mmCIF file of C-alpha atoms in Angstrom:
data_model
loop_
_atom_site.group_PDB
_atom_site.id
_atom_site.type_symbol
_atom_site.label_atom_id
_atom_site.label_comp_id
_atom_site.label_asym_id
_atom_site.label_seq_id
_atom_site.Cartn_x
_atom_site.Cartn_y
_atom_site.Cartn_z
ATOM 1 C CA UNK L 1 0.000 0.000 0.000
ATOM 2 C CA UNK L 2 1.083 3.398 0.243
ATOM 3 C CA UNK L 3 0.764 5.933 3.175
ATOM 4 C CA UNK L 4 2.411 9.137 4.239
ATOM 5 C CA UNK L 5 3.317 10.078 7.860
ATOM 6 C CA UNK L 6 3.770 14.266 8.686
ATOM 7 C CA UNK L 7 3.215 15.673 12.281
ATOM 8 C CA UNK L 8 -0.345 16.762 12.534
ATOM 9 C CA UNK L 9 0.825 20.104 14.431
ATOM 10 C CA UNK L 10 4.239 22.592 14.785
ATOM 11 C CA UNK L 11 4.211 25.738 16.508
ATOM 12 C CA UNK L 12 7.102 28.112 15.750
ATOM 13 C CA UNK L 13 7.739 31.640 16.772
ATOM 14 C CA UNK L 14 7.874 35.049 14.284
ATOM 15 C CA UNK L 15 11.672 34.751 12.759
ATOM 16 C CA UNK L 16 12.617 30.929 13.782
ATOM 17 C CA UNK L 17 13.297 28.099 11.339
ATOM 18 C CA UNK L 18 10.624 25.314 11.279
ATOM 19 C CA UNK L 19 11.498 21.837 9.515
ATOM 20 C CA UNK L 20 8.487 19.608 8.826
ATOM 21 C CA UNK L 21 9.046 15.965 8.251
ATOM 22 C CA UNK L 22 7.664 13.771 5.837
ATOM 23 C CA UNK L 23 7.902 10.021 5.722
ATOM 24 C CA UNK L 24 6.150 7.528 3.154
ATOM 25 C CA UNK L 25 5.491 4.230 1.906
ATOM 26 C CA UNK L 26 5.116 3.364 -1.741
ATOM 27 C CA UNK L 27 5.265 0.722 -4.145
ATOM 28 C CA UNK L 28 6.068 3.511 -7.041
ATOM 29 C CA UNK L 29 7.569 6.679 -6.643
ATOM 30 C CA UNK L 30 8.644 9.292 -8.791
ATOM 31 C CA UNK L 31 8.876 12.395 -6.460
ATOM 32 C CA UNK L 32 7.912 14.188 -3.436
ATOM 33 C CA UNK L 33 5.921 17.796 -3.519
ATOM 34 C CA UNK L 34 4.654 19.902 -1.142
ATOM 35 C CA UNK L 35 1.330 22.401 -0.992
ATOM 36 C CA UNK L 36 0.508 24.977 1.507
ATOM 37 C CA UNK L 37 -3.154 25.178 2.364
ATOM 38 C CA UNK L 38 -4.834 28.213 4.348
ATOM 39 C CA UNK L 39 -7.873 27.992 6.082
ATOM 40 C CA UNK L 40 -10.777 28.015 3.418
ATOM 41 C CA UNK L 41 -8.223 28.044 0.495
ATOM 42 C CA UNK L 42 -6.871 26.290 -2.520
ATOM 43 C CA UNK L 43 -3.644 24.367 -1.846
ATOM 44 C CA UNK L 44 -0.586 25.846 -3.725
ATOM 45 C CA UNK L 45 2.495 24.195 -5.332
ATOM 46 C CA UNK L 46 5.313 24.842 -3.271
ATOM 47 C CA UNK L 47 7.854 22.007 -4.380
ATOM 48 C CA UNK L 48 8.633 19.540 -5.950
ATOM 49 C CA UNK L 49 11.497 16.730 -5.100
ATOM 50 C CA UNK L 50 12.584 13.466 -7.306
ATOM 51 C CA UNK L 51 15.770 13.680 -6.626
ATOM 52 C CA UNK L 52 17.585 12.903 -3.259
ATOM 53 C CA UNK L 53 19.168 16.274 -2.150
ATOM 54 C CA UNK L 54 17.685 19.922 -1.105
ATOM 55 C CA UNK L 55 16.321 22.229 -3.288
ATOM 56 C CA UNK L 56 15.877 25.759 -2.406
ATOM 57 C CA UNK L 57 13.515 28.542 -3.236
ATOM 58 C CA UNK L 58 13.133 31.506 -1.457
ATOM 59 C CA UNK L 59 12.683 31.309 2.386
ATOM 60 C CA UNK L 60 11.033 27.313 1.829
ATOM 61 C CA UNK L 61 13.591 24.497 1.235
ATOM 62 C CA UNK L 62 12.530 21.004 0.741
ATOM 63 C CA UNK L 63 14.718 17.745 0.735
ATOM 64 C CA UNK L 64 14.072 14.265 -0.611
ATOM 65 C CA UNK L 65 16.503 11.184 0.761
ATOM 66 C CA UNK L 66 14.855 8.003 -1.481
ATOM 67 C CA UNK L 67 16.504 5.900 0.112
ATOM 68 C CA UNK L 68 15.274 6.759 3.381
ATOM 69 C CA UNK L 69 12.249 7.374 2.058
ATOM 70 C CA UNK L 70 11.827 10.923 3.740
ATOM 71 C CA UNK L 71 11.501 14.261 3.080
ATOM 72 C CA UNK L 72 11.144 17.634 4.848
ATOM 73 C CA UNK L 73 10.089 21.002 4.409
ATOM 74 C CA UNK L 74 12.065 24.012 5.681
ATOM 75 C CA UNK L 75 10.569 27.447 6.267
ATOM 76 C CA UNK L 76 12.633 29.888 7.082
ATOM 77 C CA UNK L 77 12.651 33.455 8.498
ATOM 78 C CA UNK L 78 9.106 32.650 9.714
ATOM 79 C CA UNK L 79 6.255 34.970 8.706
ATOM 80 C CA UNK L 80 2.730 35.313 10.168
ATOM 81 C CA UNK L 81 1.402 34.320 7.170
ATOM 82 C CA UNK L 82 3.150 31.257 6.877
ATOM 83 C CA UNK L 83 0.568 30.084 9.138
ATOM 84 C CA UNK L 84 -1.183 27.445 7.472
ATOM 85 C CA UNK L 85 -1.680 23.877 6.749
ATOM 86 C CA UNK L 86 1.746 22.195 4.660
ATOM 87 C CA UNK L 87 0.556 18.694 2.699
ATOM 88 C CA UNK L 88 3.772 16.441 1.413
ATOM 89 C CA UNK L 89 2.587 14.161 -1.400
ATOM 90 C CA UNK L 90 3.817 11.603 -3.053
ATOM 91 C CA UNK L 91 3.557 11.418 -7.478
ATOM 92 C CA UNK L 92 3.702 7.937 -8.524
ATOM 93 C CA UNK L 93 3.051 8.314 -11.572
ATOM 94 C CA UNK L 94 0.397 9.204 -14.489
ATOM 95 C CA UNK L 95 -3.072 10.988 -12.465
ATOM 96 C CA UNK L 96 -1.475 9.750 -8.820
ATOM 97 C CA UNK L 97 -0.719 11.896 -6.409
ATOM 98 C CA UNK L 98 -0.919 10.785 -2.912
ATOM 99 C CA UNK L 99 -1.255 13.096 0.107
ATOM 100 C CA UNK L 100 -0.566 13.277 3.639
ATOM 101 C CA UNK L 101 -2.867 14.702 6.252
ATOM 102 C CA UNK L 102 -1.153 17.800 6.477
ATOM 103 C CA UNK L 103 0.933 19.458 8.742
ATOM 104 C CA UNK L 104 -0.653 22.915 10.758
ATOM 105 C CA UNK L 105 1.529 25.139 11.414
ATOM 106 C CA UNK L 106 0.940 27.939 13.941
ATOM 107 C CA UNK L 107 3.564 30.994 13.757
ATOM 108 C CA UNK L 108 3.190 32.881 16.772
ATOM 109 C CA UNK L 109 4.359 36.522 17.447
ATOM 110 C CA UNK U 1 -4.465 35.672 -15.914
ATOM 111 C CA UNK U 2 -4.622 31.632 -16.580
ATOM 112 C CA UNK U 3 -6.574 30.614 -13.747
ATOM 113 C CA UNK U 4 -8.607 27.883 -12.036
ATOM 114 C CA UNK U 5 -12.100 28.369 -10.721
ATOM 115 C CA UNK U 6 -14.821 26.843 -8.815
ATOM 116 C CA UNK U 7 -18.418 27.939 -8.284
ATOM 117 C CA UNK U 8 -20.200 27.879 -6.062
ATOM 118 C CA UNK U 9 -17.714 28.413 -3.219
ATOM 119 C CA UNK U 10 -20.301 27.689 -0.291
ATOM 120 C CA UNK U 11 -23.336 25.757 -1.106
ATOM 121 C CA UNK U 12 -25.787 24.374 1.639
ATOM 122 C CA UNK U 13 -29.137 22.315 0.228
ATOM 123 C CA UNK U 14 -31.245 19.833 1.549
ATOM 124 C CA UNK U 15 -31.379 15.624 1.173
ATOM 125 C CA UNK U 16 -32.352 14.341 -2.094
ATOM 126 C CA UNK U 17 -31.361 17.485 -4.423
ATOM 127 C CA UNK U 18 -29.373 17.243 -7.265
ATOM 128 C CA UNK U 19 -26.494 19.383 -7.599
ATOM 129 C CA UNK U 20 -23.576 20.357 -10.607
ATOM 130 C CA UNK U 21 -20.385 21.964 -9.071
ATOM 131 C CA UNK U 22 -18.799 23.879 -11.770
ATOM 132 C CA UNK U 23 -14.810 23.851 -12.314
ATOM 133 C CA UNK U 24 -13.153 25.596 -15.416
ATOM 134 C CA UNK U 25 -9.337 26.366 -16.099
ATOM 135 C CA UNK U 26 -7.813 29.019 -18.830
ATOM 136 C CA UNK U 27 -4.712 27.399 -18.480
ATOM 137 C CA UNK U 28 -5.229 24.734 -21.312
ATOM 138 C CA UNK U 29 -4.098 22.136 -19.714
ATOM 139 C CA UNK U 30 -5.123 18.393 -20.467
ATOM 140 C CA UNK U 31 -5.394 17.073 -16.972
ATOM 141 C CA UNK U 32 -7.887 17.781 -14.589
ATOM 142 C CA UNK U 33 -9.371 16.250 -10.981
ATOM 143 C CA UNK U 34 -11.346 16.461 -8.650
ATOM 144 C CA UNK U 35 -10.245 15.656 -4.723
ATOM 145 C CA UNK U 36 -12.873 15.386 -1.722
ATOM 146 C CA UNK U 37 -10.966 16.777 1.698
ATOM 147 C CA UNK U 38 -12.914 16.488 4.971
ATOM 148 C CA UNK U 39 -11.610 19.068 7.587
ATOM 149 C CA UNK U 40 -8.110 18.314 8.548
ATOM 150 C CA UNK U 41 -7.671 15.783 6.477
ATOM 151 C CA UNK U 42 -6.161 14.433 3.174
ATOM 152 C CA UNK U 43 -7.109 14.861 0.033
ATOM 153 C CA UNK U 44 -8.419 12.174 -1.646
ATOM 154 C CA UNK U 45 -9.149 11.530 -5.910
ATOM 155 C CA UNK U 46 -12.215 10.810 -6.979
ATOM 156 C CA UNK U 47 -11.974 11.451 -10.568
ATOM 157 C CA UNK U 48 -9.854 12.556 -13.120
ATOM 158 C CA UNK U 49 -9.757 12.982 -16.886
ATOM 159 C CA UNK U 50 -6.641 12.980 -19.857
ATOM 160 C CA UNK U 51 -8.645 15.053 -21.501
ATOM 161 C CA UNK U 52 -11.977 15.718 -23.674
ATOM 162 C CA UNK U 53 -14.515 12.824 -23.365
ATOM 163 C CA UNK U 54 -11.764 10.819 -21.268
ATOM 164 C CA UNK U 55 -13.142 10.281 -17.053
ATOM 165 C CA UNK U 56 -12.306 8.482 -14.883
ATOM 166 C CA UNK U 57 -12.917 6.924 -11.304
ATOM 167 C CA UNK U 58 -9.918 7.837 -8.862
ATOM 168 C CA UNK U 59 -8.694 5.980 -5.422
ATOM 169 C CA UNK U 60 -11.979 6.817 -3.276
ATOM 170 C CA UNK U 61 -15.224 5.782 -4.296
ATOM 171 C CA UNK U 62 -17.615 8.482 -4.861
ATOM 172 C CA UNK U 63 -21.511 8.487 -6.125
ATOM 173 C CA UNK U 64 -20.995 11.510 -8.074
ATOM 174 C CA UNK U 65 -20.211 11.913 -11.910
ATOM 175 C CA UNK U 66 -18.154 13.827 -14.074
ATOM 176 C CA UNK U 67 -17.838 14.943 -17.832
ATOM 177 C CA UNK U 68 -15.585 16.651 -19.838
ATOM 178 C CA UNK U 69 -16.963 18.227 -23.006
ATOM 179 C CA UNK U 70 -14.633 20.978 -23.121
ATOM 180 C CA UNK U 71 -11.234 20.949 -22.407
ATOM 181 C CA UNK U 72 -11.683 24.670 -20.170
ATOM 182 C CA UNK U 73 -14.460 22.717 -18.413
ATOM 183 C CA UNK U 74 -14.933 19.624 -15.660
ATOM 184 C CA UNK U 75 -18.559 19.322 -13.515
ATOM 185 C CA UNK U 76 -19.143 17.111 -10.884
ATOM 186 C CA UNK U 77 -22.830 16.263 -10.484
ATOM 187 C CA UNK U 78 -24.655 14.271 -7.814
ATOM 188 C CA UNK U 79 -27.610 13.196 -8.859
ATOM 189 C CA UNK U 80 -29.227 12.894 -5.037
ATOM 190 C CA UNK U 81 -27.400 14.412 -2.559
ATOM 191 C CA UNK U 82 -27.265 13.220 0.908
ATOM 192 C CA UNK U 83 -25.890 14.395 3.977
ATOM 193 C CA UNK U 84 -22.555 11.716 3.776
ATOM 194 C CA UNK U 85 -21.785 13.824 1.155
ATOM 195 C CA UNK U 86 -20.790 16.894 3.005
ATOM 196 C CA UNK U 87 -17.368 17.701 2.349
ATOM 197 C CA UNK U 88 -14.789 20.142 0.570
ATOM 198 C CA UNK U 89 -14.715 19.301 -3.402
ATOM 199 C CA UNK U 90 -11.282 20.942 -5.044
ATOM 200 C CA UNK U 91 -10.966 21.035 -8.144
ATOM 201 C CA UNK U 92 -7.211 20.381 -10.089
ATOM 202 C CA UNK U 93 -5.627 20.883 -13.345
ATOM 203 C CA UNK U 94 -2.488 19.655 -14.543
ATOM 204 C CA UNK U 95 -0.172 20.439 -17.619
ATOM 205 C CA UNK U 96 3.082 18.307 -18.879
ATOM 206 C CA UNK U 97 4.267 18.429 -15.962
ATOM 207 C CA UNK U 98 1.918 16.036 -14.069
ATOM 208 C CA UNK U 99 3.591 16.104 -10.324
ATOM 209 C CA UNK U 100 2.546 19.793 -10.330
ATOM 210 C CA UNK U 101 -1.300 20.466 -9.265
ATOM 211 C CA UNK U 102 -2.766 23.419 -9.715
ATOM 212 C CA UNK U 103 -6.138 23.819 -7.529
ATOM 213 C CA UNK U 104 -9.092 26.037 -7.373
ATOM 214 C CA UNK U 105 -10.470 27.364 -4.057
ATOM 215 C CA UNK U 106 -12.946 24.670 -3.435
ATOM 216 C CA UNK U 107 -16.551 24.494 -3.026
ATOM 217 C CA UNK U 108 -17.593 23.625 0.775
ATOM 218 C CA UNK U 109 -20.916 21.814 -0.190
ATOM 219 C CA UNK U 110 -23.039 20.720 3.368
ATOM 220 C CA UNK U 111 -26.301 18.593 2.856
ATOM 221 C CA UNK U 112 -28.807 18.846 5.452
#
């Protein structure tokens, strides 16, 4: 089968570093995203990993090991606004995409 | 502005109604889906299409129904609506690049 595992909270403070961790199961996998989700809205493409390694973009970082099969997210320079819900999700291939429950993060003045 | 939308965004009705929730893209992308999300939860597929006159069922079981006429264009319909079927439906479109999702706002539907 396949399943993802993410913390279902993390409360940071204005400024910090926050990592959120992301481990799976899968019989197929091509690559590892991420989507931030606020309350009432659309998730939003923030990544996209299918190679072991970090890639950077801005103040978010996200890093794949596939042999480990984890991943995390890394905000940086936290922002009230970063408040929100993170979902890692796993592409296997063709229409699949398989998410986690998500991750709520609280940043806190 | 290529875009992705839903209507309606809220939409509370009563047992037994039908009802079409309306999803369009400008991007002109091939791909689209549909995921059902319960609050705090994961998003699950339940339907998806390659493209005009191509659906089809996705990983959760769902009574509703889907077409795709136009590529801009993807309803869901359910044909009797009943309370089980209160949820978030978000609505997804996809180009070459398939790992990448792009999703509308959702439409929060609640049967009484």
């Amino acid at each position: 089968g396949q399943s993802l595992e993410q913390p279902s909270e993390v409360t940071a403070v204005e400024g910090a570093i926050v990592q959120i961790n992301c481990t799976y199961q899968t019989s197929g996998f091509y690559g590892l995203s991420w989507y931030q989700q606020h309350d009432g809205g659309a998730p939003t493409f923030l990544s996209y990993n299918a190679l072991d390694g970090l890639e950077e973009t801005g103040r978010f970082s996200s890093f794949l090991s596939r042999s480990d099969s984890y991943g995390y997210l890394l905000l940086q320079e936290l922002q009230m606004k970063d408040s929100a819900s993170y979902f890692c999700a796993i592409y296997t291939g063709g229409f699949k995409t398989i998410f986690g429950a998500g991750t709520r993060l609280f940043v806190k003045a | 502005e290529a875009d992705i939308y839903q209507t309606p965004r809220y939409l509370v009705i009563g047992t037994g109604k039908k009802i079409t929730l309306e999803c369009s893209q400008t991007m002109g992308h091939d791909k689209m889906y549909w995921y059902q999300q319960d609050p705090g939860m994961e998003l699950h597929l339940i339907h998806y299409s390659y493209g005009v006159n191509s659906t089809e069922k996705g990983d959760l079981s769902s009574e509703s129904t889907v077409s795709r006429i136009r590529t801009e264009h993807f309803p869901l319909t359910l044909e009797s609506a009943r309370p089980s079927h209160t949820s978030q439906y978000l609505c997804a479109s996809s180009g070459d690049s398939q790992e990448k999702l792009f999703f509308g706002s959702g439409t929060q539907l609640s049967v009484l």
